Coordinates of C-alpha atoms (C1' of nucleotides) in Angstrom, one line a residue:
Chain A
X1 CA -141.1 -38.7 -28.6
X2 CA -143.3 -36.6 -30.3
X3 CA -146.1 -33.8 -31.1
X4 CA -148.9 -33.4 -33.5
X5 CA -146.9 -31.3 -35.9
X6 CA -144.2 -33.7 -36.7
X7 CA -142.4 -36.3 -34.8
X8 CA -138.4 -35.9 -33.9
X9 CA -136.0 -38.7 -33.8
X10 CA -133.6 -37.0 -32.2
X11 CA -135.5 -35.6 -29.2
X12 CA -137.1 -39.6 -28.7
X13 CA -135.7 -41.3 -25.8
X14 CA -135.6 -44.5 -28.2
X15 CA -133.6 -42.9 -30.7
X16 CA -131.2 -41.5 -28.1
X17 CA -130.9 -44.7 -26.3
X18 CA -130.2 -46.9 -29.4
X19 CA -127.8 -44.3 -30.0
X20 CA -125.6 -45.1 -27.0
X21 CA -125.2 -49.4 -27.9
X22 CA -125.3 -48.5 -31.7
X23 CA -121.6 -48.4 -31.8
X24 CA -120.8 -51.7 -34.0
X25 CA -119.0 -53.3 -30.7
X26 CA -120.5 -51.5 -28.3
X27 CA -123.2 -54.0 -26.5
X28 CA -120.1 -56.2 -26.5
X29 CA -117.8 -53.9 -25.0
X30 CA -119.8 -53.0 -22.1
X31 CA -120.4 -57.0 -21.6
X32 CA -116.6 -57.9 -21.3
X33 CA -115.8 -54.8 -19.2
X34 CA -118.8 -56.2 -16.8
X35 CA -117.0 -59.4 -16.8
X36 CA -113.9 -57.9 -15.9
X37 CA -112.2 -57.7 -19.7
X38 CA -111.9 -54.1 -18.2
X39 CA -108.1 -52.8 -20.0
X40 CA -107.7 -51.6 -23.3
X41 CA -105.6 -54.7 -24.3
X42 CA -107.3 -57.4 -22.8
X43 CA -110.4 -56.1 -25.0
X44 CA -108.1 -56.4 -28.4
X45 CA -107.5 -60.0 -27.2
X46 CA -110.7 -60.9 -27.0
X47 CA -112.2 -58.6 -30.0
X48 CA -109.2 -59.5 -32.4
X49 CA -110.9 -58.1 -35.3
X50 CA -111.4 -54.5 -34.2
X51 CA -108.8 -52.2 -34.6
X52 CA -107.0 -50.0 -32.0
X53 CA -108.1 -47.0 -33.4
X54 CA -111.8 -48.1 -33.1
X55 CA -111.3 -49.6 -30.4
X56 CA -110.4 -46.1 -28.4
X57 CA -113.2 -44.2 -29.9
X58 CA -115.9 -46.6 -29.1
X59 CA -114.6 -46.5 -25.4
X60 CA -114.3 -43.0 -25.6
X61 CA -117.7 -42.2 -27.0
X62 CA -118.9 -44.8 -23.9
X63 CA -117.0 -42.9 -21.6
X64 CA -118.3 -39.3 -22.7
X65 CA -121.7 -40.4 -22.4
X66 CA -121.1 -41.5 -18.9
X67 CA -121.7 -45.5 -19.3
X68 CA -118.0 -46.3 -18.4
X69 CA -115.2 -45.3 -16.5
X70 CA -111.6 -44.6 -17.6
X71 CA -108.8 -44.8 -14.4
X72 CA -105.1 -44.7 -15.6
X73 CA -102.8 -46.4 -13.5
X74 CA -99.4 -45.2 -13.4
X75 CA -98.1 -47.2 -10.9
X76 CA -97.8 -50.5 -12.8
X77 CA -94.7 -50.8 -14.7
X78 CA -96.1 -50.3 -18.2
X79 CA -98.8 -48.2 -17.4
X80 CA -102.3 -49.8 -17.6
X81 CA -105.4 -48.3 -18.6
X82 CA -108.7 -49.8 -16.3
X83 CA -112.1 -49.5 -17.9
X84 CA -115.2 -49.9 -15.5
X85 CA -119.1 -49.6 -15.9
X86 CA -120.8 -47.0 -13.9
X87 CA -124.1 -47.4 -12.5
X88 CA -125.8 -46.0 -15.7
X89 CA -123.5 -48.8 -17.6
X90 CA -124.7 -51.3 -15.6
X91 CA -128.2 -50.2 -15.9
X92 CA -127.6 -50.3 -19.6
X93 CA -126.0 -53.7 -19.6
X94 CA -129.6 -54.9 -17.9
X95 CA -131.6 -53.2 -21.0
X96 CA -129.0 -54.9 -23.7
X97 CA -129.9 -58.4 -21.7
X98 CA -133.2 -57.8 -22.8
X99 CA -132.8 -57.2 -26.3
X100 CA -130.5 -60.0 -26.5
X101 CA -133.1 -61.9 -24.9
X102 CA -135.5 -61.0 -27.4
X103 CA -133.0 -61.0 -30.6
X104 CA -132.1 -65.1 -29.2
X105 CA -135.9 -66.0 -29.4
X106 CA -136.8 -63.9 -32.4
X107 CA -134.0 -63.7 -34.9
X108 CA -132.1 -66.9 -34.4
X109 CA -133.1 -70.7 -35.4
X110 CA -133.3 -73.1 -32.6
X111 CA -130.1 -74.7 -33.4
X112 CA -128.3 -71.5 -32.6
X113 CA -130.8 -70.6 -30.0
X114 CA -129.5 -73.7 -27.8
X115 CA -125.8 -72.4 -28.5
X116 CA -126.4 -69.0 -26.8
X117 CA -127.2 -70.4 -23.9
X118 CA -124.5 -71.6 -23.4
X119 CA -121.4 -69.0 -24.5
X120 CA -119.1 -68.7 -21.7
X121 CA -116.7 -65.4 -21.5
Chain B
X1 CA -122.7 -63.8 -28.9
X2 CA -119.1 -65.2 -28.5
X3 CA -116.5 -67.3 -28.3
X4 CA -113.4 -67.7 -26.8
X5 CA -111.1 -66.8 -29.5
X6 CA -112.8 -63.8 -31.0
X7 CA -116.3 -61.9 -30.7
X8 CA -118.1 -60.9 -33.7
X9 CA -120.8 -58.5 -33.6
X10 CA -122.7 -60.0 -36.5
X11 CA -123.8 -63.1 -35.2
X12 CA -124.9 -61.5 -31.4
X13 CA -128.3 -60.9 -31.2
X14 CA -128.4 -57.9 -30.0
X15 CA -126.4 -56.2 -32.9
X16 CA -129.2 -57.7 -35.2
X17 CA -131.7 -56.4 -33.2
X18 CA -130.5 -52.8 -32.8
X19 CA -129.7 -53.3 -36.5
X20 CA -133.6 -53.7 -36.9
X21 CA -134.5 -50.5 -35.0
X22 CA -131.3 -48.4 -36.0
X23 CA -132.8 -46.5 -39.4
X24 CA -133.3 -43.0 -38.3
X25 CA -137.0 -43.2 -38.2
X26 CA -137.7 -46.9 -37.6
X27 CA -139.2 -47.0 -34.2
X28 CA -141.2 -43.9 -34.5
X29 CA -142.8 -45.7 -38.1
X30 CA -143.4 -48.7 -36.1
X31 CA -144.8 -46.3 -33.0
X32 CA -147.2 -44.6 -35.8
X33 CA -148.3 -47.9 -37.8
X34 CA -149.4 -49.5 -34.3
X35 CA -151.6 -46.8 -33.2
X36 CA -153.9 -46.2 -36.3
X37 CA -150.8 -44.1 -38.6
X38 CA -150.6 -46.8 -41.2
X39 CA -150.5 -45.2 -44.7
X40 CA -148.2 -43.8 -46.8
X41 CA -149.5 -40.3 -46.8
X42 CA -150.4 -40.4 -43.2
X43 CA -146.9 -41.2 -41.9
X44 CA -145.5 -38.5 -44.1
X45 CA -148.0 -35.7 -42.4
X46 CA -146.9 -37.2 -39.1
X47 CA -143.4 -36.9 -40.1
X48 CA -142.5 -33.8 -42.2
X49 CA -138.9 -33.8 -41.9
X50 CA -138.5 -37.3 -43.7
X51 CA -138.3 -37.6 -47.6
X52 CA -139.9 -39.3 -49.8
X53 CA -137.3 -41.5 -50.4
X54 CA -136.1 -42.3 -47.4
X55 CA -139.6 -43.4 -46.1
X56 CA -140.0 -45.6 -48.7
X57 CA -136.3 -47.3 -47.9
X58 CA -136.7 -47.9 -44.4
X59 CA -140.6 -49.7 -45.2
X60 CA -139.6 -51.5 -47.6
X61 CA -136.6 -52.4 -45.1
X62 CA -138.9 -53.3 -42.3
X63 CA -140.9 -55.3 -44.5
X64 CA -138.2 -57.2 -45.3
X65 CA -137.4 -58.1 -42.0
X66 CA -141.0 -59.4 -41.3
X67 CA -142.1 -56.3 -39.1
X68 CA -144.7 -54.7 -41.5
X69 CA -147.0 -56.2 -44.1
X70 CA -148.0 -54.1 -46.9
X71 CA -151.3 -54.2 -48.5
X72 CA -152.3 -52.4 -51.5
X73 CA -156.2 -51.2 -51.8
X74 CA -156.6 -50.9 -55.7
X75 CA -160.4 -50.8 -54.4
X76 CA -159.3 -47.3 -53.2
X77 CA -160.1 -43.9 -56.1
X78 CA -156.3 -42.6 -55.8
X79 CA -155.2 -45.5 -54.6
X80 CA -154.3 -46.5 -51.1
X81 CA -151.2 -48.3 -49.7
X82 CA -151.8 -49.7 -45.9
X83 CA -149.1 -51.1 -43.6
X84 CA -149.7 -53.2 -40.8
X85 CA -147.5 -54.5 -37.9
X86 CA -147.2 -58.5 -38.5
X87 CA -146.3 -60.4 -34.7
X88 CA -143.1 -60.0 -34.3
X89 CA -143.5 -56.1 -35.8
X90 CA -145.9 -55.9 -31.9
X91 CA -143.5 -58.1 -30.2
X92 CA -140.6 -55.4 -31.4
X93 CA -142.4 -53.3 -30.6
X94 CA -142.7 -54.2 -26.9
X95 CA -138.9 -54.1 -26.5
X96 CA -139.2 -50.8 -28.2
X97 CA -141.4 -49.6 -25.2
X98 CA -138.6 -50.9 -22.3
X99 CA -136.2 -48.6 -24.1
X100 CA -138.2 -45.8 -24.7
X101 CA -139.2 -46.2 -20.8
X102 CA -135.2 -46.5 -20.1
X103 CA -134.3 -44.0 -22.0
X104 CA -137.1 -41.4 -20.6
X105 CA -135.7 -42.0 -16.9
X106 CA -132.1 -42.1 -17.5
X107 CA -131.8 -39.7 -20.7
X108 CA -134.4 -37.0 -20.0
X109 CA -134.2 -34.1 -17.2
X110 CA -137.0 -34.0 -15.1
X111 CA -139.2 -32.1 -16.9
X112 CA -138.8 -33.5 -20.2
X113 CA -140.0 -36.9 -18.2
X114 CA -143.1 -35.2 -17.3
X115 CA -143.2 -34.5 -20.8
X116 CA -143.2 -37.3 -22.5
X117 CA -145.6 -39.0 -19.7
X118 CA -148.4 -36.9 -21.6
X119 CA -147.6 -37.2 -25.1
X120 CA -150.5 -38.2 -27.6
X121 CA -150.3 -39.3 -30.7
Chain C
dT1 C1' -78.8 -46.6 -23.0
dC2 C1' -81.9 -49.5 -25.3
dA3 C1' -85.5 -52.8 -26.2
dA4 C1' -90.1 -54.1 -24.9
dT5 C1' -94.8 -53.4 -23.5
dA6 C1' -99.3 -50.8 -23.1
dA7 C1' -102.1 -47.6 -25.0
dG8 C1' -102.8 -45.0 -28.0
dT9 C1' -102.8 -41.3 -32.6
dT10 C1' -102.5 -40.1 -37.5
dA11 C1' -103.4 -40.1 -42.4
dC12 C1' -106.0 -42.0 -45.5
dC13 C1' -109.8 -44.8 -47.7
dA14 C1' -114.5 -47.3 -48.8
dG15 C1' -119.1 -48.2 -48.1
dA16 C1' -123.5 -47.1 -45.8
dT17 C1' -126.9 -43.7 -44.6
dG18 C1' -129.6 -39.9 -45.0
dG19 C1' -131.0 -35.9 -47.7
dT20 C1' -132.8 -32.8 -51.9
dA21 C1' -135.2 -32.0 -56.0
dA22 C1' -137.3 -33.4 -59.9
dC23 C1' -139.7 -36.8 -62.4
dT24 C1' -143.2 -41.0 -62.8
dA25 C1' -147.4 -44.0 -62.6
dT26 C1' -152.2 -44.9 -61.8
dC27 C1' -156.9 -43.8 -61.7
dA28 C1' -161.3 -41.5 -60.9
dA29 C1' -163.9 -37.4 -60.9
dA30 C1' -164.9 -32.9 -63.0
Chain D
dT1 C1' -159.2 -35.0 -71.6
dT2 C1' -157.2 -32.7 -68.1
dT3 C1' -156.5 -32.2 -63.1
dG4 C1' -155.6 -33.8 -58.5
dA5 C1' -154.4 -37.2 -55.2
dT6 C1' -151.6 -41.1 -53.6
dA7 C1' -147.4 -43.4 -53.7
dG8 C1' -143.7 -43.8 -55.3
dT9 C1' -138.6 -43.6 -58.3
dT10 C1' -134.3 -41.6 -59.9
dA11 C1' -130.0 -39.0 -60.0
dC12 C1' -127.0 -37.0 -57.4
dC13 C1' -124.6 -35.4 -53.2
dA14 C1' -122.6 -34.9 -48.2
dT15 C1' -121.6 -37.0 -44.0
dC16 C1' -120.8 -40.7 -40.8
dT17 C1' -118.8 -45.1 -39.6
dG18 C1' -115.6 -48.5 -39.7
dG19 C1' -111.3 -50.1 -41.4
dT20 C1' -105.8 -50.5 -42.4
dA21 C1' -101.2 -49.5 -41.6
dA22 C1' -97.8 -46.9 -39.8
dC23 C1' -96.2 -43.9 -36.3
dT24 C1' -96.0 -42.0 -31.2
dT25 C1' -95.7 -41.7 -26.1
dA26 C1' -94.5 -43.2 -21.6
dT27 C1' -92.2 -46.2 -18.5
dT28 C1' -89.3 -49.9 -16.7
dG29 C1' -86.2 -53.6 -16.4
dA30 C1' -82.1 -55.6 -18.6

DNA sequence: TCAATAAGTTACCAGATGGTAACTATCAAA
DNA sequence: TTTGATAGTTACCATCTGGTAACTTATTGA
């Protein structure tokens, strides 16, 4: 993270790791591919608001950093693309738990505190 | 987080949380103003490589959000400026911590682990 | 052969973010 | 009264990020 003559963002494991779920959709991504919203179109269902193009470069961004994995499969009829986490994804997903964990009980009223609890997929 | 018909990443706690954190120097001014680097001048020595300017936005931009307090000292002969972490700025802080230690053991190499095991202020 | 479906790509645009350099304000000590 | 230190502000610019809308590729079943 640092020395005594000046500090480096860049070179902080912090600033590296926020780097990785600092894609606007990112932390959600990785959650719906856990829970098996794992193909390209099945994600635009259930993110209707991002666009294709964004879409493919937040996966691919994932993908190049190692969090996810990208299989093509060929042998369904129009071709389908599956999206899984690998173990650093899933050990990513644990660390975005926490922050949500701590964004629920620190940045959100109780009202809305009571509704996290219980969002389904 | 969700619902069923569409996500949106401004109402999940985590995207407001990485939101606080996110400023390119955020976690390392919070890092600095917990362990004794709390003034103006002092964070700028510690961090060359950031304007003016830009320190000034991302204070006042933590201050906003309730992380630092700000305290001038007119007592002071050129006057003094002194930022403190409130609660949730040390409660932040915390979850800072379990992604600086997941990002030393996933992101680092070996010897850049041993590295930042030994790192002082 | 042709339409339909999945998964993109391309061109283009707007706003946010970070950066530089120069200027400002306040006040006490010399 | 001028200098030096602290803590800014201002104007301006470049890059990054996300967004829209239209176009593309591959494949199969009708």
């Amino acid at each position: 993270m640092m020395d005594t003559i000046g500090y480096d963002t860049y070179s902080c494991p912090v600033g590296k790791t926020v780097e990785l779920i600092s894609g606007r959709w990112k932390p959600i991504i990785l959650y719906l591919i856990q829970h098996g919203v794992n193909r390209f179109g099945l994600l635009q269902k259930k993110m209707p608001k991002i666009s294709k193009k964004v879409l493919t470069e937040q996966l691919r961004d994932l993908e190049k950093h190692g969090l996810i994995s990208r299989d093509i499969r060929k042998s369904k009829h129009p071709q389908e693309v599956v999206y899984d986490l690998t173990a650093s994804g899933i050990s990513l997903r644990e660390l975005i738990d926490k922050i949500f964990d701590w964004g629920a009980t620190n940045l959100l009223d109780e009202a809305a505190q009571k509704m996290v609890k219980t969002m389904v997929i």
